[in-house]
PDB file of N, CA and C in Angstrom:
ATOM      1  N   MET A 157      10.790   4.097   9.815  1.00  0.00           N
ATOM      2  CA  MET A 157       9.904   4.380   9.002  1.00  0.00           C
ATOM      3  C   MET A 157      10.062   3.959   7.702  1.00  0.00           C
ATOM      4  N   ARG A 158       9.271   3.393   6.822  1.00  0.00           N
ATOM      5  CA  ARG A 158       8.741   2.904   5.435  1.00  0.00           C
ATOM      6  C   ARG A 158       7.681   3.598   4.722  1.00  0.00           C
ATOM      7  N   GLN A 159       7.918   4.093   3.693  1.00  0.00           N
ATOM      8  CA  GLN A 159       6.778   4.711   3.085  1.00  0.00           C
ATOM      9  C   GLN A 159       6.681   4.092   1.395  1.00  0.00           C
ATOM     10  N   GLY A 160       5.469   4.336   0.946  1.00  0.00           N
ATOM     11  CA  GLY A 160       5.480   4.163  -0.245  1.00  0.00           C
ATOM     12  C   GLY A 160       4.436   4.545  -0.874  1.00  0.00           C
ATOM     13  N   LYS A 161       4.407   5.137  -2.121  1.00  0.00           N
ATOM     14  CA  LYS A 161       3.605   6.137  -2.930  1.00  0.00           C
ATOM     15  C   LYS A 161       2.176   4.910  -3.564  1.00  0.00           C
ATOM     16  N   VAL A 162       1.366   5.179  -3.102  1.00  0.00           N
ATOM     17  CA  VAL A 162       0.096   4.251  -3.602  1.00  0.00           C
ATOM     18  C   VAL A 162      -0.700   5.259  -4.856  1.00  0.00           C
ATOM     19  N   PHE A 163      -0.514   4.557  -6.209  1.00  0.00           N
ATOM     20  CA  PHE A 163      -1.042   5.216  -7.338  1.00  0.00           C
ATOM     21  C   PHE A 163      -2.394   4.152  -7.707  1.00  0.00           C
ATOM     22  N   TYR A 164      -3.286   4.993  -8.116  1.00  0.00           N
ATOM     23  CA  TYR A 164      -4.535   4.459  -8.618  1.00  0.00           C
ATOM     24  C   TYR A 164      -4.629   4.537 -10.339  1.00  0.00           C
ATOM     25  N   ASN A 165      -4.330   3.965 -11.037  1.00  0.00           N
ATOM     26  CA  ASN A 165      -4.696   4.004 -12.301  1.00  0.00           C
ATOM     27  C   ASN A 165      -3.615   5.460 -12.784  1.00  0.00           C
ATOM     28  N   ASP A 166      -2.239   5.142 -12.476  1.00  0.00           N
ATOM     29  CA  ASP A 166      -1.528   5.761 -12.745  1.00  0.00           C
ATOM     30  C   ASP A 166      -1.234   7.329 -11.856  1.00  0.00           C
ATOM     31  N   ASP A 167      -2.384   7.563 -11.138  1.00  0.00           N
ATOM     32  CA  ASP A 167      -2.359   8.910 -10.239  1.00  0.00           C
ATOM     33  C   ASP A 167      -1.957   8.836  -8.944  1.00  0.00           C
ATOM     34  N   LEU A 168      -1.077   9.328  -8.615  1.00  0.00           N
ATOM     35  CA  LEU A 168      -0.945   9.373  -6.969  1.00  0.00           C
ATOM     36  C   LEU A 168      -2.019   9.508  -5.947  1.00  0.00           C
ATOM     37  N   ALA A 169      -2.209   8.622  -5.496  1.00  0.00           N
ATOM     38  CA  ALA A 169      -3.572   8.532  -4.790  1.00  0.00           C
ATOM     39  C   ALA A 169      -3.294   9.135  -3.321  1.00  0.00           C
ATOM     40  N   GLY A 170      -2.240   8.652  -3.080  1.00  0.00           N
ATOM     41  CA  GLY A 170      -1.791   8.796  -1.303  1.00  0.00           C
ATOM     42  C   GLY A 170      -0.375   8.107  -1.028  1.00  0.00           C
ATOM     43  N   ILE A 171      -0.045   8.237   0.367  1.00  0.00           N
ATOM     44  CA  ILE A 171       1.426   7.381   0.892  1.00  0.00           C
ATOM     45  C   ILE A 171       0.745   6.795   1.909  1.00  0.00           C
ATOM     46  N   LEU A 172       1.583   5.484   1.976  1.00  0.00           N
ATOM     47  CA  LEU A 172       1.648   4.346   2.922  1.00  0.00           C
ATOM     48  C   LEU A 172       2.440   4.478   3.857  1.00  0.00           C
ATOM     49  N   THR A 173       2.421   4.637   5.131  1.00  0.00           N
ATOM     50  CA  THR A 173       3.571   4.892   5.885  1.00  0.00           C
ATOM     51  C   THR A 173       3.523   3.542   7.055  1.00  0.00           C
ATOM     52  N   GLU A 174       4.845   3.135   7.254  1.00  0.00           N
ATOM     53  CA  GLU A 174       4.774   2.237   8.646  1.00  0.00           C
ATOM     54  C   GLU A 174       5.749   2.883   9.303  1.00  0.00           C
ATOM     55  N   MET A 175       5.349   3.341  10.683  1.00  0.00           N
ATOM     56  CA  MET A 175       5.704   4.199  11.178  1.00  0.00           C
ATOM     57  C   MET A 175       6.904   3.373  12.033  1.00  0.00           C
ATOM     58  N   ASP A 176       7.812   3.641  12.724  1.00  0.00           N
ATOM     59  CA  ASP A 176       8.983   2.759  13.818  1.00  0.00           C
ATOM     60  C   ASP A 176       8.236   2.522  14.565  1.00  0.00           C
ATOM     61  N   SER A 177       6.928   2.625  15.155  1.00  0.00           N
ATOM     62  CA  SER A 177       6.045   1.944  16.168  1.00  0.00           C
ATOM     63  C   SER A 177       5.741   0.894  15.827  1.00  0.00           C
ATOM     64  N   GLY A 178       5.558   0.599  14.408  1.00  0.00           N
ATOM     65  CA  GLY A 178       4.637  -0.583  13.793  1.00  0.00           C
ATOM     66  C   GLY A 178       3.217  -0.215  13.426  1.00  0.00           C
ATOM     67  N   GLU A 179       2.915   1.401  13.976  1.00  0.00           N
ATOM     68  CA  GLU A 179       1.483   1.494  13.473  1.00  0.00           C
ATOM     69  C   GLU A 179       1.472   2.130  11.728  1.00  0.00           C
ATOM     70  N   PHE A 180       0.209   1.847  11.368  1.00  0.00           N
ATOM     71  CA  PHE A 180       0.597   2.074   9.758  1.00  0.00           C
ATOM     72  C   PHE A 180      -0.437   3.355   9.625  1.00  0.00           C
ATOM     73  N   VAL A 181      -0.230   4.105   8.505  1.00  0.00           N
ATOM     74  CA  VAL A 181      -1.171   5.572   8.261  1.00  0.00           C
ATOM     75  C   VAL A 181      -1.185   5.429   6.722  1.00  0.00           C
ATOM     76  N   PHE A 182      -2.118   5.764   6.441  1.00  0.00           N
ATOM     77  CA  PHE A 182      -2.414   6.171   5.021  1.00  0.00           C
ATOM     78  C   PHE A 182      -3.370   7.492   5.065  1.00  0.00           C
ATOM     79  N   GLU A 183      -2.741   8.188   3.910  1.00  0.00           N
ATOM     80  CA  GLU A 183      -3.233   9.279   3.503  1.00  0.00           C
ATOM     81  C   GLU A 183      -3.506   9.893   2.136  1.00  0.00           C
ATOM     82  N   TYR A 184      -4.581  10.083   1.610  1.00  0.00           N
ATOM     83  CA  TYR A 184      -4.710  10.341   0.708  1.00  0.00           C
ATOM     84  C   TYR A 184      -4.360  11.657   0.048  1.00  0.00           C
ATOM     85  N   ASP A 185      -3.817  11.964  -1.178  1.00  0.00           N
ATOM     86  CA  ASP A 185      -2.919  13.046  -1.671  1.00  0.00           C
ATOM     87  C   ASP A 185      -3.990  13.957  -2.077  1.00  0.00           C
ATOM     88  N   ASP A 186      -4.120  15.496  -1.776  1.00  0.00           N
ATOM     89  CA  ASP A 186      -4.774  16.511  -1.985  1.00  0.00           C
ATOM     90  C   ASP A 186      -5.062  16.575  -3.312  1.00  0.00           C
ATOM     91  N   VAL A 187      -4.273  16.481  -4.204  1.00  0.00           N
ATOM     92  CA  VAL A 187      -4.525  16.520  -5.643  1.00  0.00           C
ATOM     93  C   VAL A 187      -5.483  15.709  -6.340  1.00  0.00           C
ATOM     94  N   TYR A 188      -5.323  14.645  -5.771  1.00  0.00           N
ATOM     95  CA  TYR A 188      -6.140  13.227  -6.083  1.00  0.00           C
ATOM     96  C   TYR A 188      -7.644  13.377  -5.477  1.00  0.00           C
ATOM     97  N   ILE A 189      -7.449  13.906  -4.325  1.00  0.00           N
ATOM     98  CA  ILE A 189      -8.826  14.209  -3.480  1.00  0.00           C
ATOM     99  C   ILE A 189      -9.679  15.121  -4.556  1.00  0.00           C
ATOM    100  N   ALA A 190      -8.868  16.276  -4.805  1.00  0.00           N
ATOM    101  CA  ALA A 190      -9.668  17.012  -5.603  1.00  0.00           C
ATOM    102  C   ALA A 190      -9.965  16.702  -7.460  1.00  0.00           C
ATOM    103  N   LYS A 191      -8.767  15.791  -7.577  1.00  0.00           N
ATOM    104  CA  LYS A 191      -9.373  15.379  -8.891  1.00  0.00           C
ATOM    105  C   LYS A 191     -10.326  14.342  -9.068  1.00  0.00           C
ATOM    106  N   HIS A 192     -10.442  13.383  -8.013  1.00  0.00           N
ATOM    107  CA  HIS A 192     -11.016  12.060  -7.931  1.00  0.00           C
ATOM    108  C   HIS A 192     -12.026  11.737  -6.428  1.00  0.00           C
ATOM    109  N   PRO A 193     -12.823  13.052  -6.409  1.00  0.00           N
ATOM    110  CA  PRO A 193     -13.418  12.886  -4.852  1.00  0.00           C
ATOM    111  C   PRO A 193     -14.216  11.571  -4.577  1.00  0.00           C
ATOM    112  N   GLU A 194     -14.770  11.058  -5.809  1.00  0.00           N
ATOM    113  CA  GLU A 194     -15.733   9.868  -5.587  1.00  0.00           C
ATOM    114  C   GLU A 194     -14.779   8.682  -6.081  1.00  0.00           C
ATOM    115  N   ALA A 195     -13.598   8.458  -5.668  1.00  0.00           N
ATOM    116  CA  ALA A 195     -12.839   7.161  -6.193  1.00  0.00           C
ATOM    117  C   ALA A 195     -11.820   7.079  -5.542  1.00  0.00           C
ATOM    118  N   PRO A 196     -12.081   6.455  -4.702  1.00  0.00           N
ATOM    119  CA  PRO A 196     -11.379   5.232  -3.405  1.00  0.00           C
ATOM    120  C   PRO A 196     -10.571   4.318  -4.179  1.00  0.00           C
ATOM    121  N   ILE A 197      -9.581   4.211  -3.413  1.00  0.00           N
ATOM    122  CA  ILE A 197      -8.631   2.912  -3.569  1.00  0.00           C
ATOM    123  C   ILE A 197      -9.603   1.910  -3.360  1.00  0.00           C
ATOM    124  N   SER A 198     -10.409   1.992  -2.210  1.00  0.00           N
ATOM    125  CA  SER A 198     -10.704   0.607  -2.064  1.00  0.00           C
ATOM    126  C   SER A 198     -12.459   1.130  -1.275  1.00  0.00           C
ATOM    127  N   VAL A 199     -13.170   0.804  -1.517  1.00  0.00           N
ATOM    128  CA  VAL A 199     -14.505   0.963  -0.561  1.00  0.00           C
ATOM    129  C   VAL A 199     -14.407   1.024   0.916  1.00  0.00           C
ATOM    130  N   THR A 200     -13.596   0.346   1.506  1.00  0.00           N
ATOM    131  CA  THR A 200     -13.394   0.333   3.402  1.00  0.00           C
ATOM    132  C   THR A 200     -12.448   1.778   3.351  1.00  0.00           C
ATOM    133  N   MET A 201     -11.955   2.507   2.502  1.00  0.00           N
ATOM    134  CA  MET A 201     -11.254   3.683   2.780  1.00  0.00           C
ATOM    135  C   MET A 201     -11.443   4.535   1.952  1.00  0.00           C
ATOM    136  N   PRO A 202     -12.678   5.309   1.864  1.00  0.00           N
ATOM    137  CA  PRO A 202     -13.495   6.419   1.267  1.00  0.00           C
ATOM    138  C   PRO A 202     -12.385   7.589   0.874  1.00  0.00           C
ATOM    139  N   THR A 203     -12.405   8.195  -0.085  1.00  0.00           N
ATOM    140  CA  THR A 203     -11.761   9.352  -0.256  1.00  0.00           C
ATOM    141  C   THR A 203     -11.859  10.795   0.748  1.00  0.00           C
ATOM    142  N   THR A 204     -11.020  10.875   1.604  1.00  0.00           N
ATOM    143  CA  THR A 204     -11.239  12.142   2.501  1.00  0.00           C
ATOM    144  C   THR A 204      -9.973  12.575   2.850  1.00  0.00           C
ATOM    145  N   GLN A 205      -9.939  13.837   3.709  1.00  0.00           N
ATOM    146  CA  GLN A 205      -8.645  14.615   4.137  1.00  0.00           C
ATOM    147  C   GLN A 205      -7.937  14.268   5.124  1.00  0.00           C
ATOM    148  N   LYS A 206      -9.110  13.253   5.936  1.00  0.00           N
ATOM    149  CA  LYS A 206      -8.259  12.717   7.199  1.00  0.00           C
ATOM    150  C   LYS A 206      -7.209  11.319   6.591  1.00  0.00           C
ATOM    151  N   HIS A 207      -6.593  11.023   7.893  1.00  0.00           N
ATOM    152  CA  HIS A 207      -5.770   9.900   7.227  1.00  0.00           C
ATOM    153  C   HIS A 207      -6.278   8.913   8.518  1.00  0.00           C
ATOM    154  N   TYR A 208      -5.838   7.768   7.692  1.00  0.00           N
ATOM    155  CA  TYR A 208      -6.398   6.573   8.213  1.00  0.00           C
ATOM    156  C   TYR A 208      -5.284   5.853   9.034  1.00  0.00           C
ATOM    157  N   GLU A 209      -5.487   5.213  10.175  1.00  0.00           N
ATOM    158  CA  GLU A 209      -4.325   4.494  11.036  1.00  0.00           C
ATOM    159  C   GLU A 209      -4.679   3.547  11.854  1.00  0.00           C
ATOM    160  N   SER A 210      -4.094   2.568  11.741  1.00  0.00           N
ATOM    161  CA  SER A 210      -4.112   0.993  12.055  1.00  0.00           C
ATOM    162  C   SER A 210      -2.798   0.735  12.436  1.00  0.00           C
ATOM    163  N   ASN A 211      -3.013  -0.555  13.643  1.00  0.00           N
ATOM    164  CA  ASN A 211      -2.105  -1.109  14.441  1.00  0.00           C
ATOM    165  C   ASN A 211      -1.435  -2.182  13.323  1.00  0.00           C
ATOM    166  N   ARG A 212      -2.193  -2.539  12.124  1.00  0.00           N
ATOM    167  CA  ARG A 212      -1.852  -3.419  11.372  1.00  0.00           C
ATOM    168  C   ARG A 212      -2.393  -2.911  10.023  1.00  0.00           C
ATOM    169  N   LEU A 213      -1.363  -3.909   8.955  1.00  0.00           N
ATOM    170  CA  LEU A 213      -1.608  -3.327   7.729  1.00  0.00           C
ATOM    171  C   LEU A 213      -3.076  -3.346   6.965  1.00  0.00           C
ATOM    172  N   PHE A 214      -3.271  -2.247   6.802  1.00  0.00           N
ATOM    173  CA  PHE A 214      -5.217  -2.346   6.159  1.00  0.00           C
ATOM    174  C   PHE A 214      -4.971  -3.587   5.552  1.00  0.00           C
ATOM    175  N   ALA A 215      -6.536  -4.182   5.286  1.00  0.00           N
ATOM    176  CA  ALA A 215      -7.062  -5.393   4.838  1.00  0.00           C
ATOM    177  C   ALA A 215      -6.652  -5.162   3.039  1.00  0.00           C
ATOM    178  N   PHE A 216      -7.057  -4.027   2.866  1.00  0.00           N
ATOM    179  CA  PHE A 216      -6.707  -3.585   1.228  1.00  0.00           C
ATOM    180  C   PHE A 216      -5.750  -4.113   0.764  1.00  0.00           C
ATOM    181  N   PHE A 217      -4.471  -3.296   1.546  1.00  0.00           N
ATOM    182  CA  PHE A 217      -3.055  -3.635   0.866  1.00  0.00           C
ATOM    183  C   PHE A 217      -2.621  -4.808   1.419  1.00  0.00           C
ATOM    184  N   GLU A 218      -3.297  -5.678   2.539  1.00  0.00           N
ATOM    185  CA  GLU A 218      -2.738  -7.160   2.478  1.00  0.00           C
ATOM    186  C   GLU A 218      -3.057  -7.865   1.342  1.00  0.00           C
ATOM    187  N   GLY A 219      -4.331  -7.467   0.840  1.00  0.00           N
ATOM    188  CA  GLY A 219      -4.746  -8.441  -0.117  1.00  0.00           C
ATOM    189  C   GLY A 219      -3.868  -8.084  -1.445  1.00  0.00           C
ATOM    190  N   LEU A 220      -3.266  -7.450  -1.605  1.00  0.00           N
ATOM    191  CA  LEU A 220      -2.597  -6.771  -2.778  1.00  0.00           C
ATOM    192  C   LEU A 220      -1.364  -7.738  -2.393  1.00  0.00           C
ATOM    193  N   ILE A 221      -0.765  -8.641  -1.599  1.00  0.00           N
ATOM    194  CA  ILE A 221       0.518  -9.164  -1.532  1.00  0.00           C
ATOM    195  C   ILE A 221       0.331 -10.742  -1.973  1.00  0.00           C
ATOM    196  N   PRO A 222       1.135 -11.204  -2.588  1.00  0.00           N
ATOM    197  CA  PRO A 222       1.307 -12.600  -2.981  1.00  0.00           C
ATOM    198  C   PRO A 222       1.010 -13.665  -1.968  1.00  0.00           C
ATOM    199  N   GLU A 223       0.329 -14.698  -2.458  1.00  0.00           N
ATOM    200  CA  GLU A 223       0.331 -15.617  -1.606  1.00  0.00           C
ATOM    201  C   GLU A 223       0.829 -17.018  -2.100  1.00  0.00           C
ATOM    202  N   GLY A 224       0.916 -18.050  -1.156  1.00  0.00           N
ATOM    203  CA  GLY A 224       1.249 -19.515  -1.627  1.00  0.00           C
ATOM    204  C   GLY A 224       2.638 -19.561  -2.043  1.00  0.00           C
ATOM    205  N   TRP A 225       2.564 -20.086  -3.565  1.00  0.00           N
ATOM    206  CA  TRP A 225       3.756 -20.348  -4.043  1.00  0.00           C
ATOM    207  C   TRP A 225       4.893 -19.147  -4.522  1.00  0.00           C
ATOM    208  N   LEU A 226       3.996 -18.392  -5.080  1.00  0.00           N
ATOM    209  CA  LEU A 226       4.288 -17.008  -5.326  1.00  0.00           C
ATOM    210  C   LEU A 226       4.782 -15.936  -4.329  1.00  0.00           C
ATOM    211  N   LEU A 227       4.033 -16.107  -2.803  1.00  0.00           N
ATOM    212  CA  LEU A 227       4.700 -15.701  -1.714  1.00  0.00           C
ATOM    213  C   LEU A 227       6.215 -16.273  -1.511  1.00  0.00           C
ATOM    214  N   ASP A 228       6.416 -17.802  -1.569  1.00  0.00           N
ATOM    215  CA  ASP A 228       7.338 -18.220  -1.134  1.00  0.00           C
ATOM    216  C   ASP A 228       8.800 -17.981  -2.440  1.00  0.00           C
ATOM    217  N   ILE A 229       8.209 -17.620  -3.353  1.00  0.00           N
ATOM    218  CA  ILE A 229       9.058 -16.989  -4.664  1.00  0.00           C
ATOM    219  C   ILE A 229       9.749 -15.856  -4.297  1.00  0.00           C
ATOM    220  N   ALA A 230       8.902 -14.972  -3.859  1.00  0.00           N
ATOM    221  CA  ALA A 230       9.073 -13.348  -3.289  1.00  0.00           C
ATOM    222  C   ALA A 230       9.843 -13.425  -2.312  1.00  0.00           C
ATOM    223  N   THR A 231       9.609 -14.314  -1.051  1.00  0.00           N
ATOM    224  CA  THR A 231      10.432 -14.419  -0.068  1.00  0.00           C
ATOM    225  C   THR A 231      11.767 -14.901  -0.201  1.00  0.00           C
ATOM    226  N   GLU A 232      12.176 -16.029  -1.129  1.00  0.00           N
ATOM    227  CA  GLU A 232      13.246 -16.398  -1.361  1.00  0.00           C
ATOM    228  C   GLU A 232      13.899 -15.283  -2.133  1.00  0.00           C
ATOM    229  N   SER A 233      13.158 -14.943  -3.065  1.00  0.00           N
ATOM    230  CA  SER A 233      13.990 -13.981  -4.112  1.00  0.00           C
ATOM    231  C   SER A 233      14.559 -12.764  -3.220  1.00  0.00           C
ATOM    232  N   TRP A 234      13.665 -12.132  -2.657  1.00  0.00           N
ATOM    233  CA  TRP A 234      14.113 -10.938  -2.112  1.00  0.00           C
ATOM    234  C   TRP A 234      14.586 -11.010  -0.557  1.00  0.00           C
ATOM    235  N   ARG A 235      14.703 -12.236  -0.230  1.00  0.00           N
ATOM    236  CA  ARG A 235      15.188 -12.508   1.208  1.00  0.00           C
ATOM    237  C   ARG A 235      14.243 -11.830   2.287  1.00  0.00           C
ATOM    238  N   LEU A 236      13.052 -11.686   2.120  1.00  0.00           N
ATOM    239  CA  LEU A 236      12.114 -11.329   2.903  1.00  0.00           C
ATOM    240  C   LEU A 236      11.629 -12.098   3.808  1.00  0.00           C
ATOM    241  N   ASN A 237      11.252 -11.626   5.507  1.00  0.00           N
ATOM    242  CA  ASN A 237      10.316 -12.750   6.133  1.00  0.00           C
ATOM    243  C   ASN A 237       8.570 -12.574   5.649  1.00  0.00           C
ATOM    244  N   ARG A 238       8.172 -13.735   5.686  1.00  0.00           N
ATOM    245  CA  ARG A 238       6.948 -13.405   5.395  1.00  0.00           C
ATOM    246  C   ARG A 238       6.172 -12.710   6.121  1.00  0.00           C
ATOM    247  N   THR A 239       6.605 -12.401   7.406  1.00  0.00           N
ATOM    248  CA  THR A 239       5.797 -11.543   8.386  1.00  0.00           C
ATOM    249  C   THR A 239       6.146  -9.680   8.201  1.00  0.00           C
ATOM    250  N   ASP A 240       6.867  -9.817   7.291  1.00  0.00           N
ATOM    251  CA  ASP A 240       7.220  -8.414   7.120  1.00  0.00           C
ATOM    252  C   ASP A 240       6.562  -7.717   6.148  1.00  0.00           C
ATOM    253  N   ARG A 241       5.082  -7.685   6.298  1.00  0.00           N
ATOM    254  CA  ARG A 241       4.047  -7.415   5.085  1.00  0.00           C
ATOM    255  C   ARG A 241       4.317  -6.192   4.659  1.00  0.00           C
ATOM    256  N   MET A 242       5.211  -5.015   5.348  1.00  0.00           N
ATOM    257  CA  MET A 242       5.353  -3.746   4.242  1.00  0.00           C
ATOM    258  C   MET A 242       6.667  -3.967   3.583  1.00  0.00           C
ATOM    259  N   GLY A 243       7.369  -4.884   3.824  1.00  0.00           N
ATOM    260  CA  GLY A 243       8.148  -5.052   3.170  1.00  0.00           C
ATOM    261  C   GLY A 243       7.692  -5.895   1.640  1.00  0.00           C
ATOM    262  N   LEU A 244       7.197  -6.827   1.938  1.00  0.00           N
ATOM    263  CA  LEU A 244       6.321  -7.692   0.819  1.00  0.00           C
ATOM    264  C   LEU A 244       5.789  -6.868  -0.166  1.00  0.00           C
ATOM    265  N   LEU A 245       5.066  -5.651   0.550  1.00  0.00           N
ATOM    266  CA  LEU A 245       4.223  -4.771  -0.212  1.00  0.00           C
ATOM    267  C   LEU A 245       4.937  -4.119  -1.152  1.00  0.00           C
ATOM    268  N   LEU A 246       6.264  -3.372  -0.614  1.00  0.00           N
ATOM    269  CA  LEU A 246       6.954  -2.280  -1.008  1.00  0.00           C
ATOM    270  C   LEU A 246       7.790  -3.185  -2.320  1.00  0.00           C
ATOM    271  N   ALA A 247       8.032  -4.561  -1.880  1.00  0.00           N
ATOM    272  CA  ALA A 247       8.857  -5.404  -2.947  1.00  0.00           C
ATOM    273  C   ALA A 247       8.051  -5.827  -4.108  1.00  0.00           C
ATOM    274  N   CYS A 248       6.952  -6.157  -3.845  1.00  0.00           N
ATOM    275  CA  CYS A 248       6.169  -6.903  -4.798  1.00  0.00           C
ATOM    276  C   CYS A 248       4.858  -6.382  -5.627  1.00  0.00           C
ATOM    277  N   CYS A 249       4.714  -5.132  -5.126  1.00  0.00           N
ATOM    278  CA  CYS A 249       3.674  -4.512  -5.470  1.00  0.00           C
ATOM    279  C   CYS A 249       3.560  -3.348  -6.301  1.00  0.00           C
ATOM    280  N   GLY A 250       4.480  -3.054  -7.068  1.00  0.00           N
ATOM    281  CA  GLY A 250       4.976  -2.153  -8.185  1.00  0.00           C
ATOM    282  C   GLY A 250       4.022  -2.444  -9.516  1.00  0.00           C
ATOM    283  N   ASP A 251       3.783  -3.519  -9.529  1.00  0.00           N
ATOM    284  CA  ASP A 251       3.115  -4.122 -10.658  1.00  0.00           C
ATOM    285  C   ASP A 251       1.952  -4.819 -10.566  1.00  0.00           C
ATOM    286  N   CYS A 252       1.201  -4.484  -9.810  1.00  0.00           N
ATOM    287  CA  CYS A 252      -0.185  -5.491  -9.164  1.00  0.00           C
ATOM    288  C   CYS A 252      -0.776  -5.657 -10.437  1.00  0.00           C
ATOM    289  N   ILE A 253      -1.564  -6.659 -10.690  1.00  0.00           N
ATOM    290  CA  ILE A 253      -2.763  -7.062 -10.862  1.00  0.00           C
ATOM    291  C   ILE A 253      -3.707  -5.949 -10.639  1.00  0.00           C
ATOM    292  N   GLY A 254      -4.586  -5.358 -11.518  1.00  0.00           N
ATOM    293  CA  GLY A 254      -5.564  -4.271 -11.176  1.00  0.00           C
ATOM    294  C   GLY A 254      -5.041  -2.522 -11.333  1.00  0.00           C
ATOM    295  N   ALA A 255      -5.795  -1.939 -10.773  1.00  0.00           N
ATOM    296  CA  ALA A 255      -5.566  -0.387 -10.788  1.00  0.00           C
ATOM    297  C   ALA A 255      -4.389  -0.139  -9.578  1.00  0.00           C
ATOM    298  N   VAL A 256      -4.120  -0.868  -8.808  1.00  0.00           N
ATOM    299  CA  VAL A 256      -3.281  -0.263  -7.652  1.00  0.00           C
ATOM    300  C   VAL A 256      -1.734  -0.267  -7.765  1.00  0.00           C
ATOM    301  N   SER A 257      -0.808   0.231  -7.816  1.00  0.00           N
ATOM    302  CA  SER A 257       0.345  -0.273  -7.423  1.00  0.00           C
ATOM    303  C   SER A 257       1.037   0.976  -6.569  1.00  0.00           C
ATOM    304  N   ILE A 258       2.151  -0.005  -5.566  1.00  0.00           N
ATOM    305  CA  ILE A 258       2.667   0.869  -4.702  1.00  0.00           C
ATOM    306  C   ILE A 258       4.397   1.108  -5.004  1.00  0.00           C
ATOM    307  N   ILE A 259       4.834   2.108  -4.895  1.00  0.00           N
ATOM    308  CA  ILE A 259       6.045   2.035  -5.172  1.00  0.00           C
ATOM    309  C   ILE A 259       6.951   2.720  -4.148  1.00  0.00           C
ATOM    310  N   PRO A 260       7.828   2.210  -3.602  1.00  0.00           N
ATOM    311  CA  PRO A 260       8.823   2.736  -2.554  1.00  0.00           C
ATOM    312  C   PRO A 260       9.172   3.650  -2.421  1.00  0.00           C
ATOM    313  N   ILE A 261       9.180   4.831  -1.354  1.00  0.00           N
ATOM    314  CA  ILE A 261       9.747   5.942  -1.122  1.00  0.00           C
ATOM    315  C   ILE A 261      11.443   5.823  -0.861  1.00  0.00           C
ATOM    316  N   LYS A 262      12.284   5.983  -1.041  1.00  0.00           N
ATOM    317  CA  LYS A 262      13.472   5.914  -0.599  1.00  0.00           C
ATOM    318  C   LYS A 262      14.261   6.828   0.317  1.00  0.00           C
TER     319      LYS A 262
END
């Protein structure tokens, strides 16, 4: 199991988990929901108490992963497989362009 803290504008928005089964789960943080009930990290993932589940990495998080030559640099530098989407997200998205960042939970 691998996890990352998902921050939105420096506020902890939730936790993204890749289960050992390969399933992905995203759950908003209760404090974030109370503080920002109308500020989802993505329009496809409205702020809610329920958790989101998927057999694939959620499209919103896929969109944060580098592409093209930058993906080549990331996979070579960190010796990651380009199909390891969670590994790439955790390695590359601590300081993304935009409001969202992902910090690995060790």
